[in-house]
Amino acid sequence: MSSATSPFPDRIELKGEGLVLRDWAEGDLAAMPELFDHPDIAYWTPIVSPFDEAAARARLDRSRRLRAEGTAILLAITVDGGAPLGEVMLRRAPEGTELGYAVGPAHRGQGVAGRAVRVMAEYAFGQLALDQVILELEAENAASVAVATKAGFSLLDVPLIKGEDKGRPYALQTWGLNRP
């Protein structure tokens, strides 16, 4: 384990559904802007925009810090442990353990996000003994709603999470997946 306070191991590699979810590495820094510097990601996620080399370095450093604190794990989505296609995240928060994801534009439409979410959910249920994981999505984000549905999540009857990010208001629905 990374420390007595972190429930996460120092290194994680998860395999399933034709994917390998692995730790971000120094060698991924050059690929990250191509994945995350896109209008859709800027609009629907809290990932900084524009996303350049400095943002990639900051994201890698933040990923390592959050893991050490036991707050979150951010993993590169790959098919074979090599080139990243996107990212999947597991974050412990007061409202529940949340999963999140972002897939690079060149890799969309292949079911990558849904598969990565299912693999991360299996980790949460099996290794962390969680009973439920959640996704927080805007209803207007049709692609993410489709991912939630295909991954087996259902809309929960809880209040919307309202806020503002990057100068625009948002209202997030909470979707849940229970331990099988």
Coordinates of C-alpha atoms in Angstrom, one line a residue:
M1 CA 0.0 0.0 0.0
S2 CA 1.1 3.6 -0.6
S3 CA 0.6 4.5 3.1
A4 CA -1.4 3.6 6.1
T5 CA -4.1 6.1 5.0
S6 CA -4.5 5.0 1.4
P7 CA -6.7 2.1 0.4
F8 CA -5.0 2.0 -3.0
P9 CA -1.8 0.1 -3.9
D10 CA 1.2 1.9 -5.3
R11 CA 0.6 0.3 -8.7
I12 CA -2.5 -0.9 -10.3
E13 CA -3.1 -2.8 -13.5
L14 CA -6.6 -4.1 -14.2
K15 CA -7.5 -6.4 -17.1
G16 CA -10.9 -7.2 -18.6
E17 CA -13.3 -6.6 -21.4
G18 CA -10.4 -6.5 -23.9
L19 CA -8.7 -3.6 -22.0
V20 CA -5.8 -3.0 -19.7
L21 CA -6.3 -0.1 -17.2
R22 CA -2.9 0.9 -15.9
D23 CA -1.1 3.7 -14.1
W24 CA -0.3 6.8 -16.1
A25 CA 3.5 7.0 -16.7
E26 CA 6.0 9.6 -17.7
G27 CA 6.0 8.2 -21.2
D28 CA 2.3 9.1 -21.6
L29 CA 2.8 12.9 -21.2
A30 CA 3.2 13.5 -24.9
A31 CA -0.1 11.6 -25.8
M32 CA -2.3 13.2 -23.2
P33 CA -2.9 16.5 -25.0
E34 CA -4.2 14.6 -28.1
L35 CA -6.6 12.7 -25.8
F36 CA -7.8 15.6 -23.6
D37 CA -7.5 18.8 -25.6
H38 CA -10.9 18.6 -27.2
P39 CA -14.0 20.8 -27.0
D40 CA -16.2 17.9 -25.8
I41 CA -13.9 17.1 -22.9
A42 CA -13.5 20.8 -22.1
Y43 CA -17.3 21.2 -22.0
W44 CA -18.5 18.1 -20.2
T45 CA -15.6 17.5 -17.8
P46 CA -13.7 19.4 -15.2
I47 CA -10.4 18.6 -17.1
V48 CA -8.6 21.9 -17.8
S49 CA -8.7 23.5 -21.2
P50 CA -6.7 24.1 -23.2
F51 CA -4.9 20.9 -22.3
D52 CA -1.2 21.2 -23.2
E53 CA 2.1 19.6 -22.0
A54 CA 2.0 21.7 -18.8
A55 CA -1.6 20.4 -18.1
A56 CA -0.4 16.9 -18.8
R57 CA 2.4 17.2 -16.2
A58 CA 0.0 18.7 -13.7
R59 CA -2.6 15.9 -14.3
L60 CA 0.1 13.2 -13.8
D61 CA 1.3 14.8 -10.6
R62 CA -2.2 15.3 -9.4
S63 CA -3.0 11.6 -10.1
R64 CA -0.1 10.5 -8.0
R65 CA -1.0 12.9 -5.2
L66 CA -4.6 11.8 -5.1
R67 CA -3.6 8.1 -5.0
A68 CA -1.2 8.7 -2.2
E69 CA -3.9 10.5 -0.2
G70 CA -6.3 7.7 -0.8
T71 CA -8.8 10.0 -2.6
A72 CA -8.8 8.8 -6.1
I73 CA -7.1 6.6 -8.7
L74 CA -6.8 7.7 -12.3
L75 CA -5.8 5.0 -14.8
A76 CA -4.9 5.1 -18.5
I77 CA -7.3 3.1 -20.7
T78 CA -5.3 0.9 -23.1
V79 CA -6.0 -2.3 -25.1
D80 CA -2.6 -3.9 -24.3
G81 CA -0.9 -1.8 -21.7
G82 CA 0.6 0.4 -24.3
A83 CA -0.7 3.6 -25.9
P84 CA -3.5 5.3 -23.8
L85 CA -6.9 5.8 -25.4
G86 CA -8.3 7.8 -22.5
E87 CA -8.7 7.7 -18.7
V88 CA -11.0 6.1 -16.1
M89 CA -11.2 7.4 -12.5
L90 CA -12.4 6.2 -9.2
R91 CA -12.9 8.9 -6.6
R92 CA -14.1 8.6 -3.0
A93 CA -16.4 11.4 -2.2
P94 CA -19.1 12.2 0.5
E95 CA -21.9 11.4 -2.0
G96 CA -20.4 8.0 -2.9
T97 CA -17.6 6.4 -4.8
E98 CA -17.7 8.0 -8.2
L99 CA -16.4 6.7 -11.5
G100 CA -15.5 9.0 -14.3
Y101 CA -13.9 8.7 -17.7
A102 CA -12.7 10.6 -20.8
V103 CA -11.9 8.9 -24.1
G104 CA -9.8 10.6 -26.8
P105 CA -11.8 11.6 -29.9
A106 CA -10.0 9.1 -32.1
H107 CA -11.1 6.2 -29.9
R108 CA -14.8 6.9 -29.4
G109 CA -17.6 4.8 -30.7
Q110 CA -15.8 1.5 -29.9
G111 CA -17.3 0.9 -26.4
V112 CA -14.1 1.8 -24.7
A113 CA -15.7 4.0 -22.0
G114 CA -18.4 1.5 -21.0
R115 CA -15.9 -1.3 -20.9
A116 CA -13.4 0.7 -18.8
V117 CA -16.2 1.7 -16.4
R118 CA -17.3 -1.9 -16.0
V119 CA -13.7 -3.1 -15.3
M120 CA -13.2 -0.3 -12.7
A121 CA -16.6 -1.1 -11.1
E122 CA -15.4 -4.8 -10.8
Y123 CA -12.3 -3.5 -9.0
A124 CA -14.4 -1.4 -6.7
F125 CA -16.7 -4.2 -5.8
G126 CA -14.0 -6.9 -5.5
Q127 CA -11.0 -5.2 -4.1
L128 CA -12.5 -2.3 -2.2
A129 CA -15.7 -4.2 -1.1
L130 CA -18.0 -1.4 -2.1
D131 CA -21.7 -2.0 -2.5
Q132 CA -22.3 0.7 -5.1
V133 CA -20.5 3.0 -7.5
I134 CA -21.9 6.1 -9.1
L135 CA -21.6 8.2 -12.2
E136 CA -22.5 11.9 -12.1
L137 CA -23.7 13.1 -15.6
E138 CA -25.5 15.9 -17.2
A139 CA -28.7 14.6 -18.8
E140 CA -27.8 16.5 -22.0
N141 CA -24.6 14.5 -22.4
A142 CA -26.2 11.8 -24.6
A143 CA -22.9 10.0 -25.1
S144 CA -22.3 9.6 -21.3
V145 CA -25.9 8.7 -20.6
A146 CA -25.5 5.9 -23.3
V147 CA -22.3 4.7 -21.5
A148 CA -24.1 4.6 -18.2
T149 CA -26.9 2.6 -19.6
K150 CA -24.7 0.2 -21.5
A151 CA -22.6 -0.3 -18.4
G152 CA -25.6 -1.3 -16.4
F153 CA -26.1 1.8 -14.3
S154 CA -29.6 3.2 -13.5
L155 CA -30.7 6.7 -12.7
L156 CA -31.0 7.2 -8.9
D157 CA -33.8 9.2 -7.3
V158 CA -31.6 11.7 -5.6
P159 CA -31.4 15.5 -6.0
L160 CA -29.4 17.0 -8.9
I161 CA -25.9 18.2 -8.1
K162 CA -25.8 21.8 -9.2
G163 CA -22.8 24.0 -9.7
E164 CA -20.7 26.0 -12.1
D165 CA -17.5 25.0 -13.9
K166 CA -15.5 27.0 -16.4
G167 CA -18.1 29.7 -16.3
R168 CA -21.2 27.6 -17.2
P169 CA -23.8 26.1 -14.9
Y170 CA -24.4 22.4 -14.7
A171 CA -26.8 20.0 -13.1
L172 CA -25.6 16.4 -12.6
Q173 CA -27.8 13.4 -12.4
T174 CA -26.5 10.5 -10.2
W175 CA -26.5 7.1 -11.8
G176 CA -25.7 4.0 -9.7
L177 CA -24.5 0.5 -10.1
N178 CA -24.8 -2.0 -7.2
R179 CA -22.6 -4.9 -6.4
P180 CA -23.8 -7.9 -8.4

